[in-house]
Structure formats: structure tokens, C-alpha cells
Coordinates of C-alpha atoms in Angstrom, one line a residue:
M179 CA -18.7 4.5 -41.3
S180 CA -16.4 6.5 -39.1
K181 CA -12.8 5.2 -38.6
R182 CA -12.2 4.0 -35.1
K183 CA -8.8 3.3 -33.5
H184 CA -8.5 -0.1 -31.9
H185 CA -7.7 0.0 -28.2
L186 CA -4.7 -2.3 -28.7
L187 CA -3.2 -0.3 -31.6
D188 CA -0.6 1.4 -29.4
T189 CA 0.2 -1.5 -27.1
V190 CA 0.8 -4.4 -29.5
L191 CA 4.1 -4.4 -31.2
K192 CA 4.6 -6.7 -34.2
I193 CA 8.1 -8.1 -34.6
P194 CA 9.6 -10.5 -37.2
K195 CA 10.2 -13.8 -35.5
T196 CA 13.6 -14.1 -37.2
D197 CA 14.8 -11.4 -34.7
F198 CA 14.2 -13.9 -31.9
P199 CA 15.5 -17.3 -33.1
S200 CA 15.7 -18.7 -29.5
L201 CA 12.1 -18.0 -28.8
G202 CA 10.9 -19.2 -32.2
S203 CA 12.7 -22.5 -32.1
G204 CA 9.8 -24.3 -30.6
T205 CA 7.4 -23.8 -33.5
K206 CA 7.1 -26.3 -36.3
T207 CA 6.8 -23.9 -39.2
K208 CA 7.9 -24.4 -42.8
V209 CA 7.8 -21.2 -44.6
S210 CA 8.2 -21.2 -48.4
K211 CA 10.4 -18.7 -50.2
T212 CA 7.3 -16.7 -51.3
A213 CA 5.5 -16.9 -47.9
A214 CA 5.7 -14.0 -45.4
P215 CA 7.9 -14.8 -42.4
P216 CA 6.3 -15.9 -39.1
L217 CA 5.6 -13.1 -36.6
L218 CA 5.8 -12.6 -32.9
L219 CA 3.0 -10.5 -31.3
L220 CA 4.4 -8.6 -28.3
Q221 CA 1.8 -7.3 -25.8
L222 CA 3.3 -4.3 -24.1
P223 CA 2.5 -3.6 -20.4
E224 CA 0.1 -0.9 -19.4
K225 CA 2.8 1.5 -18.4
L226 CA 4.4 1.4 -21.9
S227 CA 3.2 2.3 -25.4
I228 CA 5.0 2.0 -28.7
S229 CA 5.9 5.7 -28.6
D230 CA 7.9 5.0 -25.4
L231 CA 10.2 2.6 -27.2
T232 CA 12.3 5.2 -29.0
K233 CA 15.3 4.5 -26.8
S234 CA 14.5 0.8 -26.0
N235 CA 16.1 -2.3 -27.4
F236 CA 15.8 -6.0 -27.2
V237 CA 18.7 -8.1 -25.9
M238 CA 19.2 -11.9 -26.0
H239 CA 21.5 -14.3 -24.2
D240 CA 22.3 -17.1 -26.6
D241 CA 23.4 -19.6 -23.8
T242 CA 20.3 -19.2 -21.6
D243 CA 17.7 -18.2 -24.2
K244 CA 16.8 -15.2 -22.1
C245 CA 15.2 -12.3 -23.9
R246 CA 14.6 -8.9 -22.4
L247 CA 13.2 -5.5 -23.4
L248 CA 15.4 -2.7 -22.0
C249 CA 13.5 0.6 -21.8
E250 CA 16.2 3.2 -21.1
D251 CA 13.8 6.2 -21.0
Q252 CA 11.9 4.7 -18.1
G253 CA 14.9 2.9 -16.6
V254 CA 13.0 -0.4 -16.4
T255 CA 13.6 -3.9 -17.9
F256 CA 11.0 -6.5 -19.0
D257 CA 11.4 -10.3 -19.3
L258 CA 9.8 -11.6 -22.6
V259 CA 7.8 -14.7 -21.8
R260 CA 6.4 -16.9 -24.6
V261 CA 2.7 -17.6 -24.6
E262 CA 1.3 -20.2 -27.0
T263 CA -2.0 -19.4 -28.7
S264 CA -4.5 -21.6 -30.6
N265 CA -6.3 -18.7 -32.1
S266 CA -6.1 -17.4 -35.7
Y267 CA -5.6 -13.8 -36.5
V268 CA -6.1 -11.6 -39.5
L269 CA -3.3 -9.1 -40.0
V270 CA -4.3 -6.1 -42.1
K271 CA -2.4 -3.2 -43.4
D272 CA -2.3 -0.1 -41.3
G273 CA -4.9 2.4 -42.5
K274 CA -2.3 5.2 -42.6
D275 CA -0.6 3.4 -45.5
E276 CA -3.7 3.9 -47.7
E277 CA -5.6 6.9 -48.9
T278 CA -8.9 6.6 -47.0
N279 CA -11.9 8.8 -46.5
T280 CA -12.5 9.4 -42.8
E281 CA -16.2 9.6 -43.3
N282 CA -16.5 6.7 -45.7
S283 CA -13.5 4.4 -45.2
S284 CA -15.1 1.1 -45.9
E285 CA -16.8 1.6 -49.3
N286 CA -16.0 3.2 -52.6
N287 CA -18.4 5.5 -54.5
D288 CA -19.7 2.6 -56.5
G289 CA -20.8 0.8 -53.4
K290 CA -18.2 -2.0 -53.7
K291 CA -16.2 -3.1 -50.7
K292 CA -12.6 -1.7 -50.7
E293 CA -9.9 -4.3 -51.0
T294 CA -6.8 -4.2 -48.8
E295 CA -3.9 -6.5 -48.3
A296 CA -4.3 -9.0 -45.4
R297 CA -2.6 -12.0 -44.0
L298 CA -4.0 -14.9 -42.0
L299 CA -1.9 -15.9 -39.0
R300 CA -2.6 -19.3 -37.6
E301 CA -1.4 -21.0 -34.5
N302 CA 1.5 -22.8 -36.3
N303 CA 3.3 -19.5 -37.1
T304 CA 2.1 -17.1 -34.4
F305 CA 2.6 -16.8 -30.7
F306 CA 2.5 -14.0 -28.1
L307 CA 5.3 -12.6 -26.0
E308 CA 4.2 -11.2 -22.7
C309 CA 6.3 -8.4 -21.1
N310 CA 6.8 -9.0 -17.4
E311 CA 8.8 -6.5 -15.4
S312 CA 12.1 -8.1 -14.3
R313 CA 12.3 -9.2 -10.7
M314 CA 15.9 -10.2 -10.8
D315 CA 18.0 -9.7 -7.7
L316 CA 20.5 -7.3 -9.3
K317 CA 22.4 -6.7 -6.1
S318 CA 23.3 -10.4 -5.6
A319 CA 24.0 -10.9 -9.4
L320 CA 26.2 -7.8 -9.3
E321 CA 28.2 -9.1 -6.3
E322 CA 28.9 -12.4 -8.2
I323 CA 30.1 -10.4 -11.3
L324 CA 32.4 -8.2 -9.2
K325 CA 33.7 -11.0 -7.0
P326 CA 36.8 -11.7 -9.3
F327 CA 37.7 -8.0 -9.5
V328 CA 39.2 -7.4 -6.1
Y329 CA 41.3 -4.3 -5.9
P330 CA 44.0 -3.7 -7.2
T331 CA 42.8 -5.5 -10.3
N332 CA 41.8 -3.2 -13.2
G333 CA 38.1 -3.9 -12.6
I334 CA 35.3 -4.5 -15.1
S335 CA 33.8 -1.8 -17.3
F336 CA 30.3 -0.5 -16.9
S337 CA 29.3 -1.5 -20.4
K338 CA 30.4 -5.1 -19.7
I339 CA 28.4 -5.2 -16.5
C340 CA 25.3 -4.0 -18.4
E341 CA 25.9 -6.7 -21.0
K342 CA 26.1 -9.4 -18.4
L343 CA 23.1 -8.2 -16.4
M344 CA 20.9 -7.5 -19.4
H345 CA 19.2 -4.6 -17.7
S346 CA 18.7 -0.9 -18.3
K347 CA 21.7 1.4 -17.5
K348 CA 19.7 3.2 -14.8
E349 CA 19.0 -0.1 -13.0
V350 CA 22.6 -1.2 -13.2
K351 CA 23.8 2.2 -12.0
D352 CA 21.4 2.1 -9.0
A353 CA 22.6 -1.4 -8.2
L354 CA 26.2 -0.4 -8.3
D355 CA 25.5 2.6 -6.0
S356 CA 23.6 0.4 -3.5
T357 CA 26.4 -2.1 -3.3
H358 CA 29.0 0.7 -3.0
A359 CA 31.2 -0.8 -5.7
L360 CA 34.6 0.6 -6.0
K361 CA 34.8 3.1 -8.9
I362 CA 38.2 2.9 -10.7
S363 CA 38.8 5.8 -13.1
N364 CA 40.4 4.9 -16.4
D365 CA 41.7 8.0 -18.1
G366 CA 38.4 9.0 -19.7
E367 CA 37.5 5.5 -21.0
D368 CA 34.5 3.4 -19.8
L369 CA 34.4 3.7 -16.0
K370 CA 35.5 0.4 -14.4
Y371 CA 34.3 -1.1 -11.1
G372 CA 35.7 -3.6 -8.6
I373 CA 35.5 -4.4 -4.9
L374 CA 37.7 -4.0 -1.8
S375 CA 38.6 -7.0 0.3
E376 CA 37.5 -6.8 3.9
E377 CA 41.1 -7.0 5.0
M378 CA 42.1 -4.0 2.9
E379 CA 39.1 -2.0 4.0
I380 CA 40.1 -2.5 7.6
D381 CA 43.7 -1.5 6.9
V382 CA 42.5 1.7 5.1
W383 CA 40.2 2.5 8.0
Y384 CA 43.1 2.2 10.3
V385 CA 44.7 5.2 8.5
I386 CA 41.3 7.1 8.4
R387 CA 40.8 6.5 12.1
R388 CA 44.2 8.0 12.8
V389 CA 43.4 11.2 10.8
L390 CA 40.0 11.5 12.5
S391 CA 41.8 11.3 15.9
E392 CA 44.6 13.8 15.2
W393 CA 43.1 16.2 12.6
D394 CA 41.3 19.2 14.0
G395 CA 38.8 19.1 11.1
G396 CA 37.7 15.7 12.1
A397 CA 37.1 16.4 15.8
D398 CA 33.3 16.3 15.4
Y399 CA 32.9 14.1 12.4
A400 CA 29.4 13.0 13.4
N401 CA 28.2 16.5 12.6
G402 CA 30.3 16.8 9.5
V403 CA 33.7 17.1 7.8
V404 CA 34.9 18.7 4.6
L405 CA 35.5 15.6 2.7
D406 CA 38.1 16.9 0.2
E407 CA 40.2 18.5 3.0
M408 CA 40.0 15.2 4.9
I409 CA 41.2 13.2 1.9
K410 CA 44.1 15.7 1.5
E411 CA 45.1 15.1 5.1
I412 CA 45.1 11.3 4.6
L413 CA 47.1 11.5 1.4
K414 CA 49.7 13.7 3.2
L415 CA 49.9 11.1 6.0
N416 CA 50.7 8.5 3.3
D417 CA 53.7 10.4 1.9
G418 CA 56.9 8.5 2.7
T419 CA 55.2 5.7 4.6
G420 CA 55.3 3.1 1.9
D421 CA 51.6 2.3 2.5
D422 CA 50.0 4.7 0.1
V423 CA 46.3 4.5 -0.4
D424 CA 44.7 5.4 -3.7
E425 CA 42.2 8.2 -3.6
C426 CA 39.5 6.1 -5.2
V427 CA 39.9 3.6 -2.3
L428 CA 39.6 6.4 0.3
R429 CA 36.5 7.8 -1.3
N430 CA 34.9 4.3 -1.5
C431 CA 35.5 3.7 2.2
L432 CA 34.2 7.1 3.2
E433 CA 31.2 6.8 0.9
K434 CA 30.0 3.7 2.7
C435 CA 29.8 5.5 6.0
T436 CA 28.3 8.8 4.7
V437 CA 25.0 9.7 6.4
S438 CA 24.3 13.0 4.5
T439 CA 26.0 15.9 2.9
N440 CA 24.9 19.5 3.7
D441 CA 26.6 22.9 3.4
N442 CA 29.7 21.4 1.9
K443 CA 30.1 19.1 5.0
T444 CA 29.7 15.3 5.1
Q445 CA 28.3 13.6 8.2
L446 CA 30.0 10.3 8.9
D447 CA 28.2 7.3 10.6
V448 CA 29.6 6.8 14.0
N449 CA 28.2 3.3 14.3
Y450 CA 29.7 2.2 10.9
I451 CA 33.2 3.5 12.1
A452 CA 32.7 1.8 15.4
K453 CA 32.1 -1.5 13.7
I454 CA 35.2 -1.2 11.6
V455 CA 37.2 -0.4 14.8
A456 CA 35.6 -3.4 16.5
H457 CA 36.9 -5.7 13.6
H458 CA 40.4 -4.3 14.2
V459 CA 40.2 -4.9 18.0
F460 CA 39.0 -8.5 17.6
T461 CA 41.9 -9.3 15.3
M462 CA 44.4 -8.1 17.9
Q463 CA 44.1 -11.6 19.6
S464 CA 42.9 -15.0 18.5
A465 CA 41.2 -15.9 21.8
P466 CA 37.8 -14.5 22.8
W467 CA 37.9 -11.1 24.7
E468 CA 36.7 -10.7 28.2
K469 CA 33.7 -8.4 27.6
E470 CA 34.7 -5.6 29.9
E471 CA 38.3 -5.6 28.5
F472 CA 37.0 -5.5 25.0
V473 CA 34.7 -2.6 25.6
A474 CA 37.5 -0.6 27.2
Q475 CA 39.9 -1.3 24.4
W476 CA 37.2 -0.6 21.8
H477 CA 36.3 2.8 23.2
S478 CA 39.9 3.8 23.5
Y479 CA 40.4 3.2 19.8
M480 CA 37.3 5.1 18.8
P481 CA 38.1 8.6 17.3
G482 CA 36.0 11.5 18.6
V483 CA 35.3 12.8 22.1
G484 CA 32.0 12.6 24.0
S485 CA 29.3 10.1 24.8
E486 CA 28.0 9.8 21.1
Y487 CA 31.4 8.4 20.2
Q488 CA 31.1 5.6 22.8
P489 CA 29.2 2.9 20.9
S490 CA 27.0 0.2 22.3
L491 CA 27.5 -3.6 22.1
D492 CA 24.2 -3.8 20.3
I493 CA 25.8 -2.7 17.0
I494 CA 28.1 -5.8 16.9
K495 CA 25.5 -8.5 17.4
D496 CA 26.4 -9.8 14.0
L497 CA 30.1 -9.6 14.7
A498 CA 30.6 -11.5 17.9
L499 CA 29.0 -14.2 20.1
V500 CA 28.6 -13.8 23.8
E501 CA 30.0 -16.8 25.7
K502 CA 30.0 -17.6 29.4
E503 CA 33.4 -17.9 31.0
I504 CA 33.3 -21.7 31.3
Q505 CA 32.4 -22.0 27.5
A506 CA 35.4 -19.8 26.6
Q507 CA 37.7 -21.7 28.9
E508 CA 36.8 -25.1 27.6
A509 CA 36.6 -24.2 23.9
H510 CA 39.6 -22.0 23.6
D511 CA 41.9 -23.2 26.4
I512 CA 41.8 -19.9 28.3
E513 CA 43.3 -20.0 31.8
T514 CA 40.9 -18.2 34.1
F515 CA 40.0 -18.2 37.7
V516 CA 36.2 -18.3 38.0
K517 CA 35.2 -15.6 40.4
D518 CA 31.8 -14.7 38.9
E519 CA 29.6 -17.1 37.0
S520 CA 28.1 -14.1 35.2
K521 CA 31.4 -13.2 33.6
Q522 CA 31.2 -13.2 29.8
Y523 CA 33.5 -13.4 26.8
L524 CA 33.1 -12.1 23.2
K525 CA 34.0 -14.5 20.4
Y526 CA 34.8 -13.0 17.0
F527 CA 32.2 -14.5 14.6
P528 CA 31.5 -12.0 11.8
R529 CA 28.4 -12.5 9.6
T530 CA 30.4 -11.4 6.6
S531 CA 32.5 -14.5 6.8
L532 CA 29.4 -16.8 6.5
P533 CA 27.9 -18.3 3.3
K534 CA 25.4 -16.1 1.5
T535 CA 23.0 -19.0 0.5
I536 CA 20.3 -19.9 3.0
E537 CA 21.0 -23.6 3.3
R538 CA 24.8 -23.2 3.7
R539 CA 24.3 -20.3 6.1
F540 CA 22.2 -22.3 8.5
K541 CA 24.5 -25.3 8.2
A542 CA 27.4 -23.0 9.3
L543 CA 25.5 -21.5 12.1
F544 CA 24.4 -24.9 13.6
K545 CA 28.0 -26.1 13.2
E546 CA 29.0 -23.2 15.5
R547 CA 26.2 -23.8 18.0
A548 CA 23.8 -26.7 18.3
K549 CA 21.1 -24.4 19.5
W550 CA 20.5 -20.7 19.4
K551 CA 18.5 -18.2 21.3
L552 CA 16.3 -16.1 19.0
E553 CA 18.0 -12.8 19.9
D554 CA 21.4 -14.3 19.0
L555 CA 20.2 -16.0 15.8
V556 CA 18.3 -13.1 14.1
P557 CA 21.3 -10.8 13.5
Y558 CA 23.0 -13.6 11.6
V559 CA 20.1 -14.3 9.3
D560 CA 18.0 -11.2 8.9
D561 CA 20.0 -10.2 5.8
L562 CA 18.8 -13.3 4.0
V563 CA 15.2 -12.0 4.0
E564 CA 16.2 -9.1 1.8
T565 CA 17.6 -11.4 -0.9
S566 CA 15.0 -14.1 -0.8
N567 CA 11.2 -14.6 -1.2
Y568 CA 10.7 -14.7 2.5
K569 CA 8.8 -11.7 3.9
T570 CA 9.9 -12.0 7.6
V571 CA 12.6 -13.6 9.7
Q572 CA 10.0 -15.7 11.4
E573 CA 8.9 -17.2 8.1
L574 CA 12.5 -17.9 7.2
L575 CA 13.1 -19.6 10.6
A576 CA 9.9 -21.7 10.3
Q577 CA 11.2 -23.3 7.1
H578 CA 14.8 -23.9 8.3
T579 CA 14.7 -24.4 12.1
K580 CA 12.5 -25.8 14.8
V581 CA 12.0 -24.9 18.4
A582 CA 14.1 -27.1 20.7
P583 CA 12.8 -29.0 23.7
R584 CA 13.7 -27.3 27.0
D585 CA 16.8 -28.5 28.9
E586 CA 17.4 -27.9 32.6
D587 CA 20.2 -25.4 31.9
D588 CA 18.1 -23.3 29.5
E589 CA 17.1 -19.8 30.6
E590 CA 13.5 -19.5 31.6
D591 CA 10.9 -18.0 29.1
V592 CA 13.5 -18.2 26.3
E593 CA 13.0 -20.2 23.1
Y594 CA 15.9 -22.0 21.6
Y595 CA 16.2 -23.0 17.9
V596 CA 17.9 -26.1 16.4
A597 CA 18.3 -27.4 12.8
Q598 CA 15.4 -28.9 11.0

């Protein structure tokens, strides 16, 4: 009889259950001193084989009983999920451990069956672990981890972040890059990370804006600047001012608005810078701005010359609410003389200041306004779709809002939304 390789040989990994006490706690097994220890049978996913596990390791979280398989070569993480089985299995020794004849592996020359060591695994001491690729929202989890480490604290090390997230180093690194976490060098030790407060970022951008306005090398920053030279200019500007900015902070701020880097030049995102400048203009007064006055002030503060450096109000739809003059007058005690009913004001209402959870976000929004037009509401909730199980904004709104009955003062052909 020819020796055939079982199709599961390279995808079933046998692990002593004593390596996973948290997963094995549910079995009622009494093993004698002479009996073999219970086993876990781990079914690897199709994309992995045992040979792929050379740089993989299992990690466990004692407090939550979470167990994961970290595959560093592939940069992927799997959740280990326990699956009970009522079957019995016979575990036999691998044929490689015995001297066998490929052409006649099942019988000896005298015609007798060949004996081999075997073990019967019943349901009381065996269960499967399925490997399911982790779907954890690493970006949100990372934001929670970094929240206490606001610059200028020393930050948290990369190895500690990996330990908390229980994911492969590649996945953690990608998540750090996507969140633009602040990299804090630490004299050759494990790199540490933190975050910048919104207030500090705006202060730093005030310095960057000044350099872009005055430095010849930044005259056309939308088409590229030499980043290292620009940073040198900013650091020179800091000398003697008492408001020095660390280089790691400068690089973090500029990294967030980088569009691309070609031929040693870095293109900066005009709209990103315009939004930062808008934040600064709004904080210059507590009352809402008359729209035309705001636009004039905003454009005057923007570095760069030309139409491409004159941003549209569309980019600050998640930063300010448009109010009619009478609304601004009543709500904020602004003394105005109504000359034109179409006159509008802009009220500073940044999305970044709102709660990140869905329920609390909608509660805050409907506290601000009893009913919302769709075009006003979407910019304040579309980010929630990216971090939830909802596929579209419409699906999100269907669960947390309802269409309001029409009032006499409502605009025609416009739907308004109220709380559920």
C-alpha cells in the first residue's frame, strides 16, 4: 500500500492544552499522573500552513481570556475561538518517526499488521480552536491607548503598544502611521509614541504659517517644499523667542498635511492648512462670525499667493454651522441691524470636539439643534461609518434619526432629521 499524505497534515497544529489554561478551563477533565495531557487541535486558515509559523507566536490576555495567533511574516493576527466537539479521534504517531517502507508501509514481511503508538482522544479532553482573522478596530483602540500620553509626556513604547493591542508588529505600525501618532525619539531605545493636543497643533501651525508666508522656499508649497530646509527655517525662527518647538512636533504636524514627496520635494495639502487657519480665525472671537467677514479674514491669513490658496467654505462643513442673522442675534446677543434676511453667520462647532461614540454623538448634535438638514448633518457623522458596522451614512441615520414632519418655516424640497 502506498503512503498517502492526509490533506490536513499541514493545516492542523497540535498544541498541549496546558499552554492555554484560559481556553481549557471549561473542560471537566481529570488526568492521572500517567495519562497524556489533554490536547487542543488548532485548525489553521487556508492562507497559513505550519511552515508559515516559524516567526509566529501565541499571546494571551489573562484578564479577558483573549488568545491570538500573531503571524509576523504575513503581518496578520488571528483570534482563537474555541469550538466544542462530540467526536472522538485517534491520534497516531507521525510516520516520519518510524522506519517505514514506502511501498509496503502497513505490513511486515511475515504478513502481520505493524504496531504503532496511538492515543484515543474523546470529547472530554479534546476541542478545536478555529483561527479567525482579527477584525479589531486598531485605529480606535490605538487612540484610547495614546490618549493619556499627550505631548510633552514621555510617551509609550512601541513594544508596550504591541503588548496591549496583541497584534502583529506590522499591523500596529500601520495603525500608528494611519493615526499620525507623534514619534518621540528616545536615544536609541524602543521608539515611543504620543499625541499632540489640538491647541498645541494650532499653536505650532501658527509658526509654520508664518514661515510659509515669509520664506521664499515656501512661496508655492502646494507644488512642493524641501522639508528639511523648511524645518531649519522654523527652528531658526524659534531661536530667542521662548516658544521653541521640538523637531519631532514639527515633523508630525507637517506629516499630517503631506500629499506626496517627489524629487526631494514635499507637496503640502492646501485644504489641510486652510482648515488649521480656519480654527485659528474662529478662536479670535467667541461670537459667531458674519460669513463675509470670516472669509475675508480667513483668506488674508492663508499663506501662498493665487486662486489655489483661496479655499472654499465647503472644507469647513464639519467645523462651523451656518446660522441666519436672527438666530445668531438671539442665541449670542449680537447687536445687528437687519438689512438683509439672507445675511448669514458662521458658528464655530468643530466635529473634533464631539463624542466619538455613536449614541453620545447624536445626543450632542440634537442638543445643539433640534432638527438638522441632511447636508448639515452628514459632515458631523460620516466619520462614524468608518469606525462602525454601518456601511453607509443613510444606514446610520435610519437607526438613530427619523425624518421630521414639515413646518411652515422649512425650506421646500428639503428633508429635516430629528432624534429617534
